[in-house]
Amino acid sequence: MTLTHSRWRPVFLCLLAGLALSPAGPGAAARAHAAVMTDGADVQGGHTDGGDQGNAHQGDSWRPRLMDDGDYTEYWEQQFLFDGGSLVTGQFLITNLPLSKHHGLMIATLKPPGGAAIVIKNGRQRSGWRFDGGLPGLTVFQHRISGRHPDYLMRLHNTAAELDVSYTAGGRGLAVTRPGDGHDLPEVTLYAPTAAASARWRPGPEIGGAGPDGAWQDLGGGAGYGLHVVQKHSLNHTLRRWRRVTSVARTADHRPVLHDFITPDGDRHTVLLMLPPRGPALTFRSVEVLEDETSGSRYITARAGDMTVKGTITLTGTLEDFILKDLLNGVEKALAGPLADIVRHRHKATYSLTLAADGLDIHVGGTALAEDIVIGSGRAAGRRGKRRVRR
């Protein structure tokens, strides 16, 4: 369907703006939105801030698949940027290590603005972690992530610090990649495409704090996301870099999520999701990026049928450079294998994009979390100035 009739224009404009003005209510508006978009971007019915539409790719069951593949790794990852400038990340990971099948790991960071990152990490063999099916949750040592859509809780506790993050997803799960796409990419699902969060923490004796006897420090409100990743192949065999940009704007606009996968042979596979306030998300798989690494700007053009998204994503400040192997001793590095050779550069970013179809333009802008995951090189890739890259 193309929007050639004038009667569609006000309806389409309202749907792009996220307004459910259909007399039959939000459900009918979502169905109309899906019908209008079918000729353009792929439609994923999971995302909606206005109601639960369900999705097979929710990804929040917390039950690991426990594959026997030698390079199997599965994890749930959460990232949040708080109003005071603190960044919180947490990853619950199950993996097959050379000497420990289905090994459980939890790695988290709390990076206050202007301060050093506080790292909370522990690993346990299969007997040292568990899945709970009552209130679904995954526990590694004393660290636990739990909950059902839309409400979740991440509680971390060791001698470095205690950290509690409560967060509420703004939409159902969305697939970024799917099994069998022919590219051997990790299977990536946003179980919380957007999330509102609150958090508290207190320092442990390892960093000079009082531990359980100390006072809690409030991080305030924040925004972020949660994703679920499953991979059957060692990441350094399938990817060289993985760059992500996720909106954390608290607006009623469409919010972008960009995943940019670069393989060891230089092939690029880029996916752009546009998340509306109501109705299904739009998925663009024909995405072109012109990068200026000197300025930190990326110029985006995405197309699907008659629809386009154009604009700029700009890195505005470094939040954290996380180099796992710098935190491991020799034995831990040997046990971790390729997992130890991953560097993660985390930034704050802004975006200014225009979503256009049939002569109608919607301009959106806001703040985002950006991450450049460098795999197998040990350090960041060098600067190259401008270059054009295609999917």
mmCIF file of C-alpha atoms in Angstrom:
data_model
loop_
_atom_site.group_PDB
_atom_site.id
_atom_site.type_symbol
_atom_site.label_atom_id
_atom_site.label_comp_id
_atom_site.label_asym_id
_atom_site.label_seq_id
_atom_site.Cartn_x
_atom_site.Cartn_y
_atom_site.Cartn_z
ATOM 1 C CA MET A 1 0.000 0.000 0.000
ATOM 2 C CA THR A 2 1.214 3.497 -0.793
ATOM 3 C CA LEU A 3 -0.239 6.691 0.594
ATOM 4 C CA THR A 4 -1.720 8.144 -2.554
ATOM 5 C CA HIS A 5 -5.101 9.117 -1.104
ATOM 6 C CA SER A 6 -5.407 12.336 0.838
ATOM 7 C CA ARG A 7 -7.562 10.644 3.499
ATOM 8 C CA TRP A 8 -4.492 8.655 4.629
ATOM 9 C CA ARG A 9 -2.299 11.694 5.204
ATOM 10 C CA PRO A 10 -3.661 12.874 8.589
ATOM 11 C CA VAL A 11 -3.920 9.299 9.841
ATOM 12 C CA PHE A 12 -0.375 8.460 8.775
ATOM 13 C CA LEU A 13 1.013 11.677 10.217
ATOM 14 C CA CYS A 14 -0.640 11.000 13.566
ATOM 15 C CA LEU A 15 0.620 7.428 13.610
ATOM 16 C CA LEU A 16 4.163 8.537 12.837
ATOM 17 C CA ALA A 17 3.902 10.994 15.710
ATOM 18 C CA GLY A 18 2.721 8.179 17.968
ATOM 19 C CA LEU A 19 -0.826 9.449 18.450
ATOM 20 C CA ALA A 20 -3.617 6.874 18.568
ATOM 21 C CA LEU A 21 -6.516 8.895 17.167
ATOM 22 C CA SER A 22 -8.470 6.006 15.687
ATOM 23 C CA PRO A 23 -12.052 5.960 17.055
ATOM 24 C CA ALA A 24 -11.636 2.232 17.687
ATOM 25 C CA GLY A 25 -8.834 2.901 20.179
ATOM 26 C CA PRO A 26 -5.073 2.240 20.385
ATOM 27 C CA GLY A 27 -5.334 -1.333 19.096
ATOM 28 C CA ALA A 28 -6.973 -0.224 15.867
ATOM 29 C CA ALA A 29 -4.413 2.547 15.484
ATOM 30 C CA ALA A 30 -1.597 0.033 15.820
ATOM 31 C CA ARG A 31 -3.204 -2.202 13.190
ATOM 32 C CA ALA A 32 -3.607 0.730 10.824
ATOM 33 C CA HIS A 33 0.030 1.687 11.416
ATOM 34 C CA ALA A 34 1.118 -1.866 10.573
ATOM 35 C CA ALA A 35 -0.988 -1.895 7.403
ATOM 36 C CA VAL A 36 0.417 1.422 6.210
ATOM 37 C CA MET A 37 4.002 0.321 6.885
ATOM 38 C CA THR A 38 3.859 -3.134 5.309
ATOM 39 C CA ASP A 39 5.085 -1.815 1.952
ATOM 40 C CA GLY A 40 8.043 -0.144 3.629
ATOM 41 C CA ALA A 41 10.114 -1.260 6.605
ATOM 42 C CA ASP A 42 9.735 -4.622 8.278
ATOM 43 C CA VAL A 43 7.154 -4.338 11.039
ATOM 44 C CA GLN A 44 7.782 -5.908 14.428
ATOM 45 C CA GLY A 45 4.651 -5.957 16.520
ATOM 46 C CA GLY A 46 6.384 -6.191 19.855
ATOM 47 C CA HIS A 47 7.102 -2.567 20.675
ATOM 48 C CA THR A 48 4.414 -0.445 22.234
ATOM 49 C CA ASP A 49 4.388 1.926 25.163
ATOM 50 C CA GLY A 50 0.620 1.851 25.134
ATOM 51 C CA GLY A 51 -0.123 -1.844 25.653
ATOM 52 C CA ASP A 52 1.106 -5.418 25.508
ATOM 53 C CA GLN A 53 1.000 -6.888 22.023
ATOM 54 C CA GLY A 54 3.213 -9.899 22.777
ATOM 55 C CA ASN A 55 6.255 -11.112 20.917
ATOM 56 C CA ALA A 56 7.979 -14.450 20.439
ATOM 57 C CA HIS A 57 11.368 -12.768 20.861
ATOM 58 C CA GLN A 58 10.839 -11.424 24.361
ATOM 59 C CA GLY A 59 14.132 -12.854 25.646
ATOM 60 C CA ASP A 60 13.516 -12.242 29.365
ATOM 61 C CA SER A 61 12.844 -15.791 30.580
ATOM 62 C CA TRP A 62 16.372 -15.899 32.113
ATOM 63 C CA ARG A 63 16.544 -19.630 31.296
ATOM 64 C CA PRO A 64 19.844 -20.255 29.497
ATOM 65 C CA ARG A 65 19.731 -22.611 26.523
ATOM 66 C CA LEU A 66 22.839 -24.492 27.752
ATOM 67 C CA MET A 67 24.041 -25.499 24.310
ATOM 68 C CA ASP A 68 26.813 -28.060 23.915
ATOM 69 C CA ASP A 69 28.576 -26.133 21.136
ATOM 70 C CA GLY A 70 32.166 -25.522 22.176
ATOM 71 C CA ASP A 71 31.912 -21.778 21.481
ATOM 72 C CA TYR A 72 28.429 -21.307 22.960
ATOM 73 C CA THR A 73 27.923 -18.041 24.848
ATOM 74 C CA GLU A 74 24.661 -16.493 26.039
ATOM 75 C CA TYR A 75 24.135 -13.359 28.059
ATOM 76 C CA TRP A 76 21.701 -10.745 29.273
ATOM 77 C CA GLU A 77 23.123 -7.229 29.223
ATOM 78 C CA GLN A 78 21.732 -4.029 30.716
ATOM 79 C CA GLN A 79 22.968 -0.430 30.346
ATOM 80 C CA PHE A 80 21.582 2.677 32.045
ATOM 81 C CA LEU A 81 22.516 6.358 32.010
ATOM 82 C CA PHE A 82 21.337 8.239 35.098
ATOM 83 C CA ASP A 83 20.371 11.877 35.457
ATOM 84 C CA GLY A 84 23.461 12.702 37.503
ATOM 85 C CA GLY A 85 25.728 11.343 34.767
ATOM 86 C CA SER A 86 26.491 7.886 36.199
ATOM 87 C CA LEU A 87 26.655 4.915 33.834
ATOM 88 C CA VAL A 88 25.668 1.436 35.043
ATOM 89 C CA THR A 89 26.251 -1.716 33.010
ATOM 90 C CA GLY A 90 25.642 -5.341 33.943
ATOM 91 C CA GLN A 91 26.088 -8.622 32.094
ATOM 92 C CA PHE A 92 24.954 -12.082 33.219
ATOM 93 C CA LEU A 93 26.754 -14.573 31.011
ATOM 94 C CA ILE A 94 26.769 -18.351 30.535
ATOM 95 C CA THR A 95 29.565 -19.734 28.370
ATOM 96 C CA ASN A 96 31.545 -22.836 27.505
ATOM 97 C CA LEU A 97 35.121 -22.163 28.626
ATOM 98 C CA PRO A 98 37.981 -24.531 27.759
ATOM 99 C CA LEU A 99 37.985 -26.074 31.252
ATOM 100 C CA SER A 100 34.485 -25.223 32.477
ATOM 101 C CA LYS A 101 31.330 -26.073 30.536
ATOM 102 C CA HIS A 102 28.348 -23.753 31.125
ATOM 103 C CA HIS A 103 30.396 -21.425 33.289
ATOM 104 C CA GLY A 104 28.509 -18.506 34.838
ATOM 105 C CA LEU A 105 29.908 -14.962 34.903
ATOM 106 C CA MET A 106 28.605 -11.626 36.099
ATOM 107 C CA ILE A 107 30.461 -8.479 35.088
ATOM 108 C CA ALA A 108 29.165 -5.013 35.962
ATOM 109 C CA THR A 109 30.474 -1.471 36.138
ATOM 110 C CA LEU A 110 29.363 1.675 37.908
ATOM 111 C CA LYS A 111 31.034 4.724 36.378
ATOM 112 C CA PRO A 112 30.312 7.951 38.266
ATOM 113 C CA PRO A 113 30.893 11.188 36.336
ATOM 114 C CA GLY A 114 34.504 12.242 36.683
ATOM 115 C CA GLY A 115 35.413 9.218 38.810
ATOM 116 C CA ALA A 116 37.011 5.836 38.322
ATOM 117 C CA ALA A 117 34.841 2.901 37.298
ATOM 118 C CA ILE A 118 33.820 0.499 40.051
ATOM 119 C CA VAL A 119 33.919 -3.065 38.736
ATOM 120 C CA ILE A 120 31.793 -5.835 40.240
ATOM 121 C CA LYS A 121 32.587 -9.291 38.854
ATOM 122 C CA ASN A 122 32.421 -12.934 39.834
ATOM 123 C CA GLY A 123 32.510 -16.252 38.016
ATOM 124 C CA ARG A 124 31.278 -19.679 39.028
ATOM 125 C CA GLN A 125 31.259 -23.179 37.590
ATOM 126 C CA ARG A 126 27.899 -24.787 36.746
ATOM 127 C CA SER A 127 27.233 -25.708 40.374
ATOM 128 C CA GLY A 128 27.701 -22.092 41.469
ATOM 129 C CA TRP A 129 24.855 -20.478 39.541
ATOM 130 C CA ARG A 130 21.164 -21.256 39.125
ATOM 131 C CA PHE A 131 18.026 -20.458 37.186
ATOM 132 C CA ASP A 132 14.822 -19.975 39.195
ATOM 133 C CA GLY A 133 11.473 -20.510 37.507
ATOM 134 C CA GLY A 134 9.089 -19.101 40.141
ATOM 135 C CA LEU A 135 9.738 -15.401 39.801
ATOM 136 C CA PRO A 136 12.034 -15.996 36.839
ATOM 137 C CA GLY A 137 15.597 -15.087 37.612
ATOM 138 C CA LEU A 138 19.240 -15.942 37.081
ATOM 139 C CA THR A 139 21.641 -15.976 40.042
ATOM 140 C CA VAL A 140 25.431 -16.064 39.724
ATOM 141 C CA PHE A 141 27.098 -16.204 43.144
ATOM 142 C CA GLN A 142 25.385 -13.330 45.044
ATOM 143 C CA HIS A 143 24.256 -11.474 41.930
ATOM 144 C CA ARG A 144 20.726 -11.824 40.604
ATOM 145 C CA ILE A 145 18.609 -10.536 37.743
ATOM 146 C CA SER A 146 14.894 -11.272 37.797
ATOM 147 C CA GLY A 147 11.402 -10.197 36.839
ATOM 148 C CA ARG A 148 8.708 -10.478 34.207
ATOM 149 C CA HIS A 149 7.771 -7.939 31.580
ATOM 150 C CA PRO A 150 7.674 -5.055 32.155
ATOM 151 C CA ASP A 151 9.298 -4.885 35.620
ATOM 152 C CA TYR A 152 12.822 -6.096 36.369
ATOM 153 C CA LEU A 153 15.385 -5.960 39.171
ATOM 154 C CA MET A 154 19.163 -6.345 39.012
ATOM 155 C CA ARG A 155 20.842 -6.823 42.412
ATOM 156 C CA LEU A 156 24.630 -7.076 42.640
ATOM 157 C CA HIS A 157 26.682 -7.672 45.782
ATOM 158 C CA ASN A 158 30.317 -8.505 46.481
ATOM 159 C CA THR A 159 33.212 -6.962 48.397
ATOM 160 C CA ALA A 160 33.570 -4.177 45.818
ATOM 161 C CA ALA A 161 30.044 -2.783 46.090
ATOM 162 C CA GLU A 162 26.337 -3.407 46.328
ATOM 163 C CA LEU A 163 24.150 -2.124 43.513
ATOM 164 C CA ASP A 164 20.381 -2.363 43.035
ATOM 165 C CA VAL A 165 18.756 -1.299 39.755
ATOM 166 C CA SER A 166 14.995 -1.411 39.290
ATOM 167 C CA TYR A 167 13.788 -0.846 35.738
ATOM 168 C CA THR A 168 10.597 -0.941 33.713
ATOM 169 C CA ALA A 169 10.572 -1.776 30.011
ATOM 170 C CA GLY A 170 8.767 0.592 27.680
ATOM 171 C CA GLY A 171 8.052 -2.040 25.047
ATOM 172 C CA ARG A 172 7.964 -5.736 24.280
ATOM 173 C CA GLY A 173 10.934 -7.670 22.921
ATOM 174 C CA LEU A 174 12.295 -6.968 19.437
ATOM 175 C CA ALA A 175 14.635 -9.052 17.290
ATOM 176 C CA VAL A 176 17.703 -7.244 15.965
ATOM 177 C CA THR A 177 19.074 -10.355 14.243
ATOM 178 C CA ARG A 178 17.471 -13.728 13.677
ATOM 179 C CA PRO A 179 18.830 -17.291 13.452
ATOM 180 C CA GLY A 180 19.448 -18.493 9.932
ATOM 181 C CA ASP A 181 19.998 -15.051 8.408
ATOM 182 C CA GLY A 182 23.024 -16.461 6.595
ATOM 183 C CA HIS A 183 25.609 -14.190 8.220
ATOM 184 C CA ASP A 184 26.469 -16.192 11.383
ATOM 185 C CA LEU A 185 25.791 -13.088 13.458
ATOM 186 C CA PRO A 186 24.911 -13.416 17.134
ATOM 187 C CA GLU A 187 21.199 -13.809 17.817
ATOM 188 C CA VAL A 188 20.338 -10.437 19.376
ATOM 189 C CA THR A 189 17.016 -9.559 21.020
ATOM 190 C CA LEU A 190 16.118 -6.342 22.804
ATOM 191 C CA TYR A 191 14.051 -7.703 25.695
ATOM 192 C CA ALA A 192 13.702 -4.115 26.970
ATOM 193 C CA PRO A 193 14.077 -1.823 23.923
ATOM 194 C CA THR A 194 13.658 1.165 26.241
ATOM 195 C CA ALA A 195 13.598 1.230 30.027
ATOM 196 C CA ALA A 196 13.087 3.720 32.855
ATOM 197 C CA ALA A 197 15.346 2.979 35.825
ATOM 198 C CA SER A 198 16.149 3.940 39.394
ATOM 199 C CA ALA A 199 19.180 2.742 41.345
ATOM 200 C CA ARG A 200 21.092 2.854 44.605
ATOM 201 C CA TRP A 201 24.542 1.647 45.625
ATOM 202 C CA ARG A 202 27.017 1.527 48.492
ATOM 203 C CA PRO A 203 30.770 0.884 48.433
ATOM 204 C CA GLY A 204 32.236 -2.326 49.840
ATOM 205 C CA PRO A 205 35.422 -2.874 51.832
ATOM 206 C CA GLU A 206 37.401 -3.692 48.681
ATOM 207 C CA ILE A 207 37.236 -0.011 47.693
ATOM 208 C CA GLY A 208 37.284 1.449 51.209
ATOM 209 C CA GLY A 209 33.559 1.403 51.961
ATOM 210 C CA ALA A 210 31.642 0.132 54.980
ATOM 211 C CA GLY A 211 29.823 -2.592 53.082
ATOM 212 C CA PRO A 212 26.484 -3.717 54.564
ATOM 213 C CA ASP A 213 26.887 -1.223 57.422
ATOM 214 C CA GLY A 214 27.225 1.730 55.076
ATOM 215 C CA ALA A 215 24.548 4.114 53.863
ATOM 216 C CA TRP A 216 22.948 3.668 50.469
ATOM 217 C CA GLN A 217 23.666 6.333 47.858
ATOM 218 C CA ASP A 218 20.843 7.165 45.455
ATOM 219 C CA LEU A 219 21.671 7.385 41.752
ATOM 220 C CA GLY A 220 18.239 8.837 40.984
ATOM 221 C CA GLY A 221 16.309 8.259 37.798
ATOM 222 C CA GLY A 222 17.722 7.086 34.512
ATOM 223 C CA ALA A 223 17.016 5.436 31.185
ATOM 224 C CA GLY A 224 18.513 2.520 29.320
ATOM 225 C CA TYR A 225 17.810 -0.841 27.744
ATOM 226 C CA GLY A 226 18.237 -4.611 28.106
ATOM 227 C CA LEU A 227 19.306 -7.116 25.481
ATOM 228 C CA HIS A 228 19.699 -10.890 25.194
ATOM 229 C CA VAL A 229 22.442 -12.400 23.031
ATOM 230 C CA VAL A 230 23.021 -16.023 21.981
ATOM 231 C CA GLN A 231 26.020 -17.076 19.915
ATOM 232 C CA LYS A 232 27.190 -20.506 18.777
ATOM 233 C CA HIS A 233 30.488 -19.321 17.329
ATOM 234 C CA SER A 234 33.397 -17.576 18.982
ATOM 235 C CA LEU A 235 32.808 -13.845 18.639
ATOM 236 C CA ASN A 236 36.296 -13.196 17.247
ATOM 237 C CA HIS A 237 35.532 -15.607 14.368
ATOM 238 C CA THR A 238 32.315 -13.846 13.349
ATOM 239 C CA LEU A 239 32.863 -10.167 14.230
ATOM 240 C CA ARG A 240 35.652 -7.607 14.255
ATOM 241 C CA ARG A 241 33.563 -4.726 15.598
ATOM 242 C CA TRP A 242 30.040 -4.322 16.853
ATOM 243 C CA ARG A 243 28.781 -0.761 17.227
ATOM 244 C CA ARG A 244 25.522 0.083 18.904
ATOM 245 C CA VAL A 245 23.546 3.276 19.400
ATOM 246 C CA THR A 246 20.418 3.172 21.573
ATOM 247 C CA SER A 247 18.182 6.122 22.355
ATOM 248 C CA VAL A 248 17.716 6.939 26.040
ATOM 249 C CA ALA A 249 15.608 10.012 25.314
ATOM 250 C CA ARG A 250 12.475 10.393 27.412
ATOM 251 C CA THR A 251 10.313 11.811 24.676
ATOM 252 C CA ALA A 252 7.146 10.890 22.804
ATOM 253 C CA ASP A 253 9.077 10.684 19.539
ATOM 254 C CA HIS A 254 10.309 7.752 17.516
ATOM 255 C CA ARG A 255 13.512 6.513 19.168
ATOM 256 C CA PRO A 256 16.327 4.943 17.114
ATOM 257 C CA VAL A 257 18.300 1.777 17.847
ATOM 258 C CA LEU A 258 21.253 1.114 15.528
ATOM 259 C CA HIS A 259 23.321 -2.099 15.475
ATOM 260 C CA ASP A 260 26.321 -2.137 13.146
ATOM 261 C CA PHE A 261 28.122 -5.483 12.707
ATOM 262 C CA ILE A 262 31.524 -5.662 10.952
ATOM 263 C CA THR A 263 32.915 -9.112 10.144
ATOM 264 C CA PRO A 264 36.624 -10.063 10.109
ATOM 265 C CA ASP A 265 36.657 -9.883 6.289
ATOM 266 C CA GLY A 266 35.157 -6.380 6.327
ATOM 267 C CA ASP A 267 31.546 -7.182 5.424
ATOM 268 C CA ARG A 268 29.030 -4.945 7.140
ATOM 269 C CA HIS A 269 25.496 -5.695 8.288
ATOM 270 C CA THR A 270 23.605 -2.750 9.757
ATOM 271 C CA VAL A 271 20.123 -2.728 11.287
ATOM 272 C CA LEU A 272 18.136 0.363 12.282
ATOM 273 C CA LEU A 273 15.013 0.116 14.427
ATOM 274 C CA MET A 274 12.670 3.071 14.886
ATOM 275 C CA LEU A 275 10.595 2.671 18.048
ATOM 276 C CA PRO A 276 7.347 4.672 18.074
ATOM 277 C CA PRO A 277 5.548 5.717 21.271
ATOM 278 C CA ARG A 278 2.702 3.409 20.203
ATOM 279 C CA GLY A 279 2.355 0.650 17.672
ATOM 280 C CA PRO A 280 4.859 -1.667 16.004
ATOM 281 C CA ALA A 281 8.527 -0.873 15.547
ATOM 282 C CA LEU A 282 9.981 -0.315 12.081
ATOM 283 C CA THR A 283 13.058 -2.278 11.007
ATOM 284 C CA PHE A 284 15.383 -0.992 8.279
ATOM 285 C CA ARG A 285 17.987 -3.431 6.921
ATOM 286 C CA SER A 286 19.240 -1.284 4.048
ATOM 287 C CA VAL A 287 21.372 1.223 5.936
ATOM 288 C CA GLU A 288 24.221 3.397 4.676
ATOM 289 C CA VAL A 289 26.649 5.152 7.019
ATOM 290 C CA LEU A 290 29.129 7.928 6.211
ATOM 291 C CA GLU A 291 31.490 8.239 9.151
ATOM 292 C CA ASP A 292 33.762 11.020 10.311
ATOM 293 C CA GLU A 293 35.745 9.381 13.088
ATOM 294 C CA THR A 294 37.648 12.593 13.784
ATOM 295 C CA SER A 295 34.501 14.468 14.803
ATOM 296 C CA GLY A 296 32.604 11.413 16.025
ATOM 297 C CA SER A 297 29.707 11.983 13.613
ATOM 298 C CA ARG A 298 27.870 9.314 11.626
ATOM 299 C CA TYR A 299 25.601 10.325 8.762
ATOM 300 C CA ILE A 300 22.789 7.805 8.390
ATOM 301 C CA THR A 301 20.588 6.970 5.414
ATOM 302 C CA ALA A 302 18.186 4.043 5.789
ATOM 303 C CA ARG A 303 15.657 2.904 3.211
ATOM 304 C CA ALA A 304 12.749 0.474 3.108
ATOM 305 C CA GLY A 305 10.302 0.760 0.235
ATOM 306 C CA ASP A 306 9.133 4.375 0.045
ATOM 307 C CA MET A 307 10.333 5.153 3.558
ATOM 308 C CA THR A 308 13.644 6.757 4.487
ATOM 309 C CA VAL A 309 15.449 7.792 7.635
ATOM 310 C CA LYS A 310 18.210 10.387 7.282
ATOM 311 C CA GLY A 311 20.244 12.303 9.795
ATOM 312 C CA THR A 312 23.231 12.427 12.097
ATOM 313 C CA ILE A 313 24.412 10.595 15.191
ATOM 314 C CA THR A 314 27.222 12.400 17.034
ATOM 315 C CA LEU A 315 29.398 11.156 19.892
ATOM 316 C CA THR A 316 29.487 13.890 22.537
ATOM 317 C CA GLY A 317 31.606 12.424 25.317
ATOM 318 C CA THR A 318 33.387 9.317 26.557
ATOM 319 C CA LEU A 319 31.643 7.531 29.405
ATOM 320 C CA GLU A 320 33.914 4.525 29.889
ATOM 321 C CA ASP A 321 36.608 2.404 28.252
ATOM 322 C CA PHE A 322 36.195 -1.135 29.568
ATOM 323 C CA ILE A 323 39.081 -3.530 28.910
ATOM 324 C CA LEU A 324 38.298 -6.846 30.560
ATOM 325 C CA LYS A 325 41.734 -8.420 30.272
ATOM 326 C CA ASP A 326 43.243 -5.571 32.308
ATOM 327 C CA LEU A 327 41.179 -6.867 35.250
ATOM 328 C CA LEU A 328 42.180 -10.541 34.920
ATOM 329 C CA ASN A 329 45.198 -12.435 36.178
ATOM 330 C CA GLY A 330 47.094 -14.888 33.992
ATOM 331 C CA VAL A 331 45.003 -17.907 34.934
ATOM 332 C CA GLU A 332 41.741 -16.004 34.418
ATOM 333 C CA LYS A 333 42.892 -14.817 30.989
ATOM 334 C CA ALA A 334 43.694 -18.384 29.970
ATOM 335 C CA LEU A 335 40.317 -19.614 31.193
ATOM 336 C CA ALA A 336 38.403 -16.784 29.517
ATOM 337 C CA GLY A 337 40.017 -17.372 26.123
ATOM 338 C CA PRO A 338 38.638 -15.041 23.393
ATOM 339 C CA LEU A 339 36.230 -13.436 25.885
ATOM 340 C CA ALA A 340 39.214 -11.666 27.453
ATOM 341 C CA ASP A 341 40.204 -9.977 24.184
ATOM 342 C CA ILE A 342 37.239 -7.625 23.895
ATOM 343 C CA VAL A 343 37.440 -3.862 24.416
ATOM 344 C CA ARG A 344 34.300 -1.782 24.915
ATOM 345 C CA HIS A 345 34.288 1.977 24.338
ATOM 346 C CA ARG A 346 31.136 3.587 25.725
ATOM 347 C CA HIS A 347 30.015 7.086 24.819
ATOM 348 C CA LYS A 348 27.205 9.538 25.233
ATOM 349 C CA ALA A 349 25.713 10.611 21.911
ATOM 350 C CA THR A 350 23.030 12.788 20.370
ATOM 351 C CA TYR A 351 20.946 12.104 17.295
ATOM 352 C CA SER A 352 18.963 14.214 14.848
ATOM 353 C CA LEU A 353 16.970 12.157 12.341
ATOM 354 C CA THR A 354 14.115 12.623 9.891
ATOM 355 C CA LEU A 355 11.659 9.811 9.161
ATOM 356 C CA ALA A 356 9.976 10.410 5.805
ATOM 357 C CA ALA A 357 7.290 8.677 3.743
ATOM 358 C CA ASP A 358 4.972 9.957 0.996
ATOM 359 C CA GLY A 359 6.054 13.547 1.520
ATOM 360 C CA LEU A 360 5.482 13.521 5.276
ATOM 361 C CA ASP A 361 8.466 14.236 7.532
ATOM 362 C CA ILE A 362 8.863 13.567 11.239
ATOM 363 C CA HIS A 363 11.958 15.059 12.900
ATOM 364 C CA VAL A 364 13.285 13.389 16.052
ATOM 365 C CA GLY A 365 16.243 14.107 18.293
ATOM 366 C CA GLY A 366 17.607 13.208 21.692
ATOM 367 C CA THR A 367 20.313 11.531 23.760
ATOM 368 C CA ALA A 368 21.661 8.033 23.190
ATOM 369 C CA LEU A 369 24.107 5.509 24.592
ATOM 370 C CA ALA A 370 26.738 4.496 22.040
ATOM 371 C CA GLU A 371 29.169 1.610 22.290
ATOM 372 C CA ASP A 372 32.032 0.466 20.069
ATOM 373 C CA ILE A 373 32.937 -3.155 20.839
ATOM 374 C CA VAL A 374 36.346 -4.035 19.387
ATOM 375 C CA ILE A 375 36.974 -7.776 19.160
ATOM 376 C CA GLY A 376 40.313 -9.520 18.883
ATOM 377 C CA SER A 377 42.494 -6.420 18.462
ATOM 378 C CA GLY A 378 42.880 -5.629 22.133
ATOM 379 C CA ARG A 379 42.625 -1.857 21.621
ATOM 380 C CA ALA A 380 40.596 0.642 19.676
ATOM 381 C CA ALA A 381 40.890 0.781 15.930
ATOM 382 C CA GLY A 382 42.881 3.701 14.573
ATOM 383 C CA ARG A 383 41.301 6.848 13.203
ATOM 384 C CA ARG A 384 40.808 6.946 9.459
ATOM 385 C CA GLY A 385 38.923 10.162 8.816
ATOM 386 C CA LYS A 386 35.853 9.923 6.620
ATOM 387 C CA ARG A 387 34.745 6.784 4.851
ATOM 388 C CA ARG A 388 31.536 5.454 3.400
ATOM 389 C CA VAL A 389 30.267 2.054 4.417
ATOM 390 C CA ARG A 390 27.310 0.058 3.221
ATOM 391 C CA ARG A 391 25.346 -2.894 4.443
#
